[in-house]
CSV table of C-alpha atoms in Angstrom, one decimal:
chain,number,residue,atom,x,y,z
A,1,GLU,CA,125.6,65.6,70.2
A,2,HIS,CA,127.4,68.3,68.3
A,3,LYS,CA,126.6,71.7,66.9
A,4,ILE,CA,128.6,74.0,64.6
A,5,TYR,CA,130.9,76.3,66.5
A,6,ASN,CA,130.0,80.0,66.0
A,7,PRO,CA,132.8,82.6,66.4
A,8,GLY,CA,132.5,84.4,69.7
A,9,GLU,CA,131.2,81.3,71.7
A,10,SER,CA,133.3,79.8,74.4
A,11,THR,CA,135.9,77.4,73.2
A,12,LYS,CA,135.5,75.2,76.3
A,13,HIS,CA,133.4,72.5,74.6
A,14,ILE,CA,135.0,72.4,71.2
A,15,ASP,CA,135.6,68.8,70.1
A,16,TRP,CA,139.2,69.0,69.0
A,17,LYS,CA,139.3,65.3,68.0
A,18,LEU,CA,136.5,65.9,65.5
A,19,PHE,CA,138.3,69.1,64.3
A,20,ALA,CA,141.4,66.9,63.5
A,21,LYS,CA,139.3,64.6,61.4
A,22,THR,CA,137.1,67.1,59.6
A,23,ASP,CA,139.0,70.4,59.8
A,24,LYS,CA,135.8,72.0,61.0
A,25,LEU,CA,134.9,73.4,64.5
A,26,TYR,CA,132.1,71.7,66.4
A,27,SER,CA,131.0,72.2,70.0
A,28,LYS,CA,129.8,69.3,72.1
A,29,ARG,CA,126.1,69.7,73.1
A,30,PHE,CA,125.2,68.3,76.5
A,31,GLU,CA,121.8,67.2,77.9
A,32,GLU,CA,121.7,70.2,80.2
A,33,ASP,CA,121.4,72.4,77.1
A,34,THR,CA,118.0,71.0,76.3
A,35,ASN,CA,114.8,73.0,76.9
A,36,LEU,CA,112.9,70.4,78.8
A,37,ARG,CA,113.2,67.0,80.4
A,38,CYS,CA,110.2,64.7,80.0
A,39,HIS,CA,109.7,61.2,81.4
A,40,LEU,CA,107.0,59.0,80.0
A,41,ILE,CA,105.6,56.1,82.2
A,42,ILE,CA,103.4,53.4,80.7
A,43,ASP,CA,101.4,50.8,82.7
A,44,ASN,CA,101.8,47.5,80.8
A,45,SER,CA,99.7,45.3,83.1
A,46,SER,CA,97.2,42.8,81.5
A,47,SER,CA,94.2,45.1,82.2
A,48,MET,CA,95.7,47.6,79.7
A,49,TYR,CA,95.2,45.1,76.9
A,50,PHE,CA,91.4,45.4,77.3
A,51,PRO,CA,89.3,45.4,75.2
A,52,THR,CA,90.7,42.5,73.3
A,53,ARG,CA,91.3,43.4,69.7
A,54,ASN,CA,92.1,41.1,66.7
A,55,THR,CA,93.2,44.1,64.6
A,56,PHE,CA,95.3,47.1,65.2
A,57,ASN,CA,94.1,50.4,63.8
A,58,LEU,CA,92.9,53.8,65.0
A,59,GLU,CA,89.3,52.6,65.1
A,60,THR,CA,89.9,49.5,67.3
A,61,LEU,CA,92.6,50.5,69.8
A,62,ASN,CA,92.7,49.0,73.2
A,63,LYS,CA,94.2,50.8,76.2
A,64,ILE,CA,97.8,49.9,75.6
A,65,GLY,CA,97.6,50.7,71.9
A,66,PHE,CA,96.1,54.1,72.6
A,67,SER,CA,98.8,54.8,75.3
A,68,VAL,CA,101.7,53.7,73.0
A,69,LEU,CA,100.5,55.9,70.0
A,70,ALA,CA,99.9,58.8,72.3
A,71,ALA,CA,103.4,58.4,73.8
A,72,ALA,CA,104.9,58.1,70.3
A,73,ALA,CA,103.2,61.4,69.3
A,74,ILE,CA,104.6,63.1,72.4
A,75,ILE,CA,108.1,61.8,71.6
A,76,GLN,CA,107.8,63.3,68.1
A,77,ILE,CA,106.9,66.7,69.6
A,78,LEU,CA,109.8,66.6,72.0
A,79,LYS,CA,112.1,65.6,69.1
A,80,LYS,CA,111.2,68.6,67.1
A,81,GLN,CA,111.8,70.8,70.1
A,82,ARG,CA,115.1,69.1,70.8
A,83,ASP,CA,114.0,68.2,74.3
A,84,ALA,CA,115.2,65.2,76.3
A,85,VAL,CA,112.8,62.3,76.9
A,86,GLY,CA,113.0,59.1,79.0
A,87,LEU,CA,110.7,56.1,79.3
A,88,SER,CA,109.6,53.6,82.0
A,89,VAL,CA,107.3,50.6,81.5
A,90,PHE,CA,106.0,48.4,84.3
A,91,ASN,CA,103.7,45.5,84.9
A,92,ASP,CA,104.5,43.0,87.8
A,93,THR,CA,108.1,44.3,87.5
A,94,LEU,CA,109.8,47.5,86.3
A,95,GLN,CA,110.3,46.1,82.8
A,96,TYR,CA,112.1,49.1,81.2
A,97,HIS,CA,113.7,52.3,82.4
A,98,THR,CA,115.9,54.8,80.7
A,99,GLN,CA,117.0,58.3,81.7
A,100,GLU,CA,116.1,61.4,79.7
A,101,LYS,CA,118.2,62.0,76.6
A,102,GLY,CA,117.7,63.8,73.3
A,103,SER,CA,120.0,62.0,70.8
A,104,GLU,CA,118.6,60.5,67.6
A,105,ARG,CA,119.8,57.1,68.6
A,106,HIS,CA,118.1,57.3,72.0
A,107,LEU,CA,114.7,58.3,70.5
A,108,ARG,CA,114.9,55.4,68.0
A,109,MET,CA,115.5,53.1,70.9
A,110,LEU,CA,112.4,54.5,72.7
A,111,THR,CA,110.3,54.1,69.5
A,112,HIS,CA,111.5,50.4,69.2
A,113,GLN,CA,110.5,49.8,72.8
A,114,LEU,CA,107.0,51.2,72.3
A,115,ASN,CA,106.6,49.0,69.2
A,116,GLU,CA,107.5,46.0,71.3
A,117,LEU,CA,104.5,46.7,73.6
A,118,LEU,CA,102.2,46.4,70.6
A,119,ILE,CA,103.7,43.1,69.5
A,120,LYS,CA,104.2,41.3,72.8
A,121,GLN,CA,101.0,41.2,74.8
A,122,GLU,CA,101.4,40.6,78.5
A,123,ASN,CA,99.1,37.9,79.8
A,124,SER,CA,98.0,37.5,83.5
A,125,LYS,CA,100.4,40.2,84.7
A,126,GLN,CA,99.2,41.6,88.0
A,127,THR,CA,100.7,44.7,89.3
A,128,ARG,CA,100.8,47.0,92.2
A,129,THR,CA,101.1,50.3,90.4
A,130,TYR,CA,102.1,52.3,93.5
A,131,THR,CA,105.2,50.1,94.0
A,132,HIS,CA,106.6,50.9,90.6
A,133,LEU,CA,105.7,54.6,90.8
A,134,HIS,CA,107.7,54.9,94.0
A,135,GLN,CA,110.7,53.2,92.2
A,136,ILE,CA,110.5,55.5,89.2
A,137,ALA,CA,110.1,58.6,91.4
A,138,GLU,CA,113.4,57.6,93.2
A,139,LYS,CA,115.1,57.3,89.8
A,140,LEU,CA,114.1,60.8,88.6
A,141,LYS,CA,117.1,62.8,89.8
A,142,ARG,CA,116.4,66.0,87.8
A,143,ARG,CA,113.3,68.1,87.6
A,144,SER,CA,111.1,66.7,84.8
A,145,LEU,CA,107.7,66.8,83.2
A,146,VAL,CA,106.3,63.3,84.1
A,147,VAL,CA,103.6,61.8,82.0
A,148,LEU,CA,101.8,58.7,83.2
A,149,PHE,CA,99.5,56.5,81.1
A,150,SER,CA,97.5,54.0,83.3
A,151,ASP,CA,94.0,52.7,83.8
A,152,MET,CA,94.7,53.1,87.5
A,153,PHE,CA,92.8,49.9,88.4
A,154,GLN,CA,93.8,48.6,91.9
A,155,GLN,CA,92.3,46.7,94.7
A,156,GLU,CA,90.1,49.0,96.9
A,157,THR,CA,92.5,48.3,99.8
A,158,GLU,CA,95.4,49.6,97.8
A,159,GLU,CA,93.8,52.9,96.9
A,160,GLU,CA,95.5,55.0,99.5
A,161,SER,CA,98.9,53.6,98.6
A,162,LEU,CA,98.3,54.6,95.0
A,163,PHE,CA,97.5,58.2,96.0
A,164,GLU,CA,100.7,58.3,98.1
A,165,ALA,CA,102.7,57.1,95.1
A,166,LEU,CA,101.2,59.8,92.9
A,167,GLN,CA,102.2,62.4,95.5
A,168,HIS,CA,105.8,60.9,95.5
A,169,LEU,CA,106.0,61.6,91.8
A,170,LYS,CA,105.6,65.3,92.6
A,171,TYR,CA,108.8,65.2,94.7
A,172,ASN,CA,111.7,67.3,93.6
A,173,LYS,CA,109.4,69.8,91.8
A,174,HIS,CA,108.4,67.5,89.0
A,175,GLU,CA,105.4,68.5,87.0
A,176,VAL,CA,103.0,65.5,86.6
A,177,VAL,CA,100.3,64.7,84.1
A,178,LEU,CA,98.1,61.6,84.6
A,179,PHE,CA,96.3,60.3,81.6
A,180,HIS,CA,93.7,58.0,83.1
A,181,VAL,CA,93.2,55.6,80.2
A,182,PHE,CA,89.9,53.6,80.0
A,183,ASP,CA,87.2,52.4,77.6
A,184,ALA,CA,84.2,54.6,78.3
A,185,GLN,CA,81.6,52.3,76.8
A,186,THR,CA,82.4,49.1,78.8
A,187,GLU,CA,84.5,50.3,81.8
A,188,PHE,CA,82.6,53.4,82.7
A,189,HIS,CA,79.1,53.1,81.3
A,190,PHE,CA,79.1,49.2,81.6
A,191,GLU,CA,77.3,48.8,78.2
A,192,TYR,CA,76.8,45.1,77.7
A,193,ALA,CA,74.0,43.0,76.2
A,194,ASN,CA,71.6,41.9,78.9
A,195,THR,CA,72.3,38.2,78.4
A,196,PRO,CA,74.2,35.7,80.6
A,197,LEU,CA,77.8,36.7,80.4
A,198,ARG,CA,81.1,35.6,82.0
A,199,PHE,CA,83.4,38.4,83.2
A,200,VAL,CA,87.0,37.3,83.7
A,201,ASP,CA,89.6,39.2,85.6
A,202,VAL,CA,92.5,39.4,83.0
A,203,GLU,CA,95.1,39.6,85.8
A,204,SER,CA,93.9,37.1,88.4
A,205,GLY,CA,91.9,34.8,86.1
A,206,GLU,CA,88.9,34.9,88.5
A,207,SER,CA,85.5,34.9,86.8
A,208,VAL,CA,81.8,35.6,87.6
A,209,ASN,CA,78.7,34.8,85.7
A,210,LEU,CA,75.9,37.4,85.7
A,211,TYR,CA,73.4,39.5,83.7
A,212,ALA,CA,75.0,43.0,83.1
A,213,ASN,CA,71.8,44.9,83.9
A,214,SER,CA,71.6,43.3,87.3
A,215,VAL,CA,74.7,45.2,88.5
A,216,LYS,CA,75.0,48.1,86.1
A,217,ASP,CA,73.7,50.8,88.4
A,218,THR,CA,75.8,49.7,91.4
A,219,TYR,CA,78.8,49.3,89.2
A,220,LYS,CA,78.5,52.8,87.7
A,221,LYS,CA,78.1,54.5,91.1
A,222,ALA,CA,81.2,52.8,92.3
A,223,VAL,CA,83.3,53.7,89.3
A,224,GLU,CA,82.0,57.3,89.2
A,225,ALA,CA,82.9,57.7,92.9
A,226,TYR,CA,86.4,56.3,92.3
A,227,PHE,CA,87.0,58.6,89.3
A,228,LYS,CA,85.9,61.5,91.4
A,229,ARG,CA,88.2,60.6,94.3
A,230,LEU,CA,91.1,60.2,91.9
A,231,ALA,CA,90.6,63.6,90.3
A,232,LEU,CA,90.2,65.3,93.6
A,233,ARG,CA,93.4,63.8,95.0
A,234,CYS,CA,95.3,64.8,91.9
A,235,GLY,CA,94.0,68.3,92.4
A,236,ASP,CA,95.2,68.3,96.0
A,237,TYR,CA,98.7,67.2,94.8
A,238,LYS,CA,98.6,69.7,91.8
A,239,ILE,CA,98.7,66.8,89.3
A,240,ASP,CA,97.1,67.4,86.0
A,241,TYR,CA,94.4,64.8,85.7
A,242,VAL,CA,93.0,63.9,82.2
A,243,LYS,CA,90.3,61.4,81.5
A,244,ALA,CA,91.7,59.7,78.4
A,245,THR,CA,89.0,57.6,76.8
A,246,ILE,CA,90.4,55.4,74.1
A,247,ASN,CA,87.7,56.3,71.6
A,248,ALA,CA,88.6,60.0,71.8
A,249,PRO,CA,90.9,61.7,69.2
A,250,PHE,CA,94.5,62.2,70.1
A,251,THR,CA,94.1,65.9,70.5
A,252,HIS,CA,92.5,65.0,73.8
A,253,ILE,CA,96.0,63.9,74.9
A,254,LEU,CA,98.2,66.3,73.0
A,255,MET,CA,96.5,69.6,74.0
A,256,PRO,CA,96.8,68.9,77.8
A,257,PHE,CA,100.4,67.8,77.3
A,258,LEU,CA,101.3,71.0,75.4
A,259,LEU,CA,99.6,73.1,78.1
A,260,SER,CA,101.6,71.3,80.8
A,261,ARG,CA,104.8,71.7,78.8
A,262,GLN,CA,104.2,75.5,78.8
A,263,LYS,CA,103.5,75.5,82.5
A,264,PHE,CA,106.6,73.5,83.2
A,265,LYS,CA,108.8,76.1,81.5
């Protein structure tokens, strides 16, 4: 990018080719000149498309829709501050990864990529979140504010590996914010009609038939215990942990982000 050259500044970065074309002095503006580097990470596994929605609006968002709009809002904030932003998207593979930049073209590319997540739903995509978090951590070469959107659902046997991956994201002095995205009504409180229901794992396709009330108490205790463990481990690693319920307003996302941004600087 370029900025108008002001008398008294160093002539080291003047773009002389542009001067020959325009007869005006401009200095090249490098990424290092930006105030902050932010890397957004979005979990695009099939479980993020729950609850299933037939329409897309602010009243009926699923987890991926909520995450995409929140990420887009953060990008707009960074754009106004002339900060650099990068993006990673993963499901069973690392689908997309780009380094942090601040150019207008780069930000349009990120917005297009987010829009693609809303259009193309991923079906039956299992993922080991910890694998891709390790990969992304290795790719982050410069100190950044890392923002992760994920429902953090893993097999119980993979829980420790997930915590280790979160710790890896803190490597190299990165500041990390985890937005734990979930639907409070169904995934936390387990509010379903007490009629025979079939619950299908959207990633494995496995199913079970049962009455919701018969397992509700046991389910809630297990989920509450997991959420508590996740929050405590994030605290141990100095990761900002935010419960991001998809029915809450976006200020629930933007305020913790802005506070983390101030802390990063």
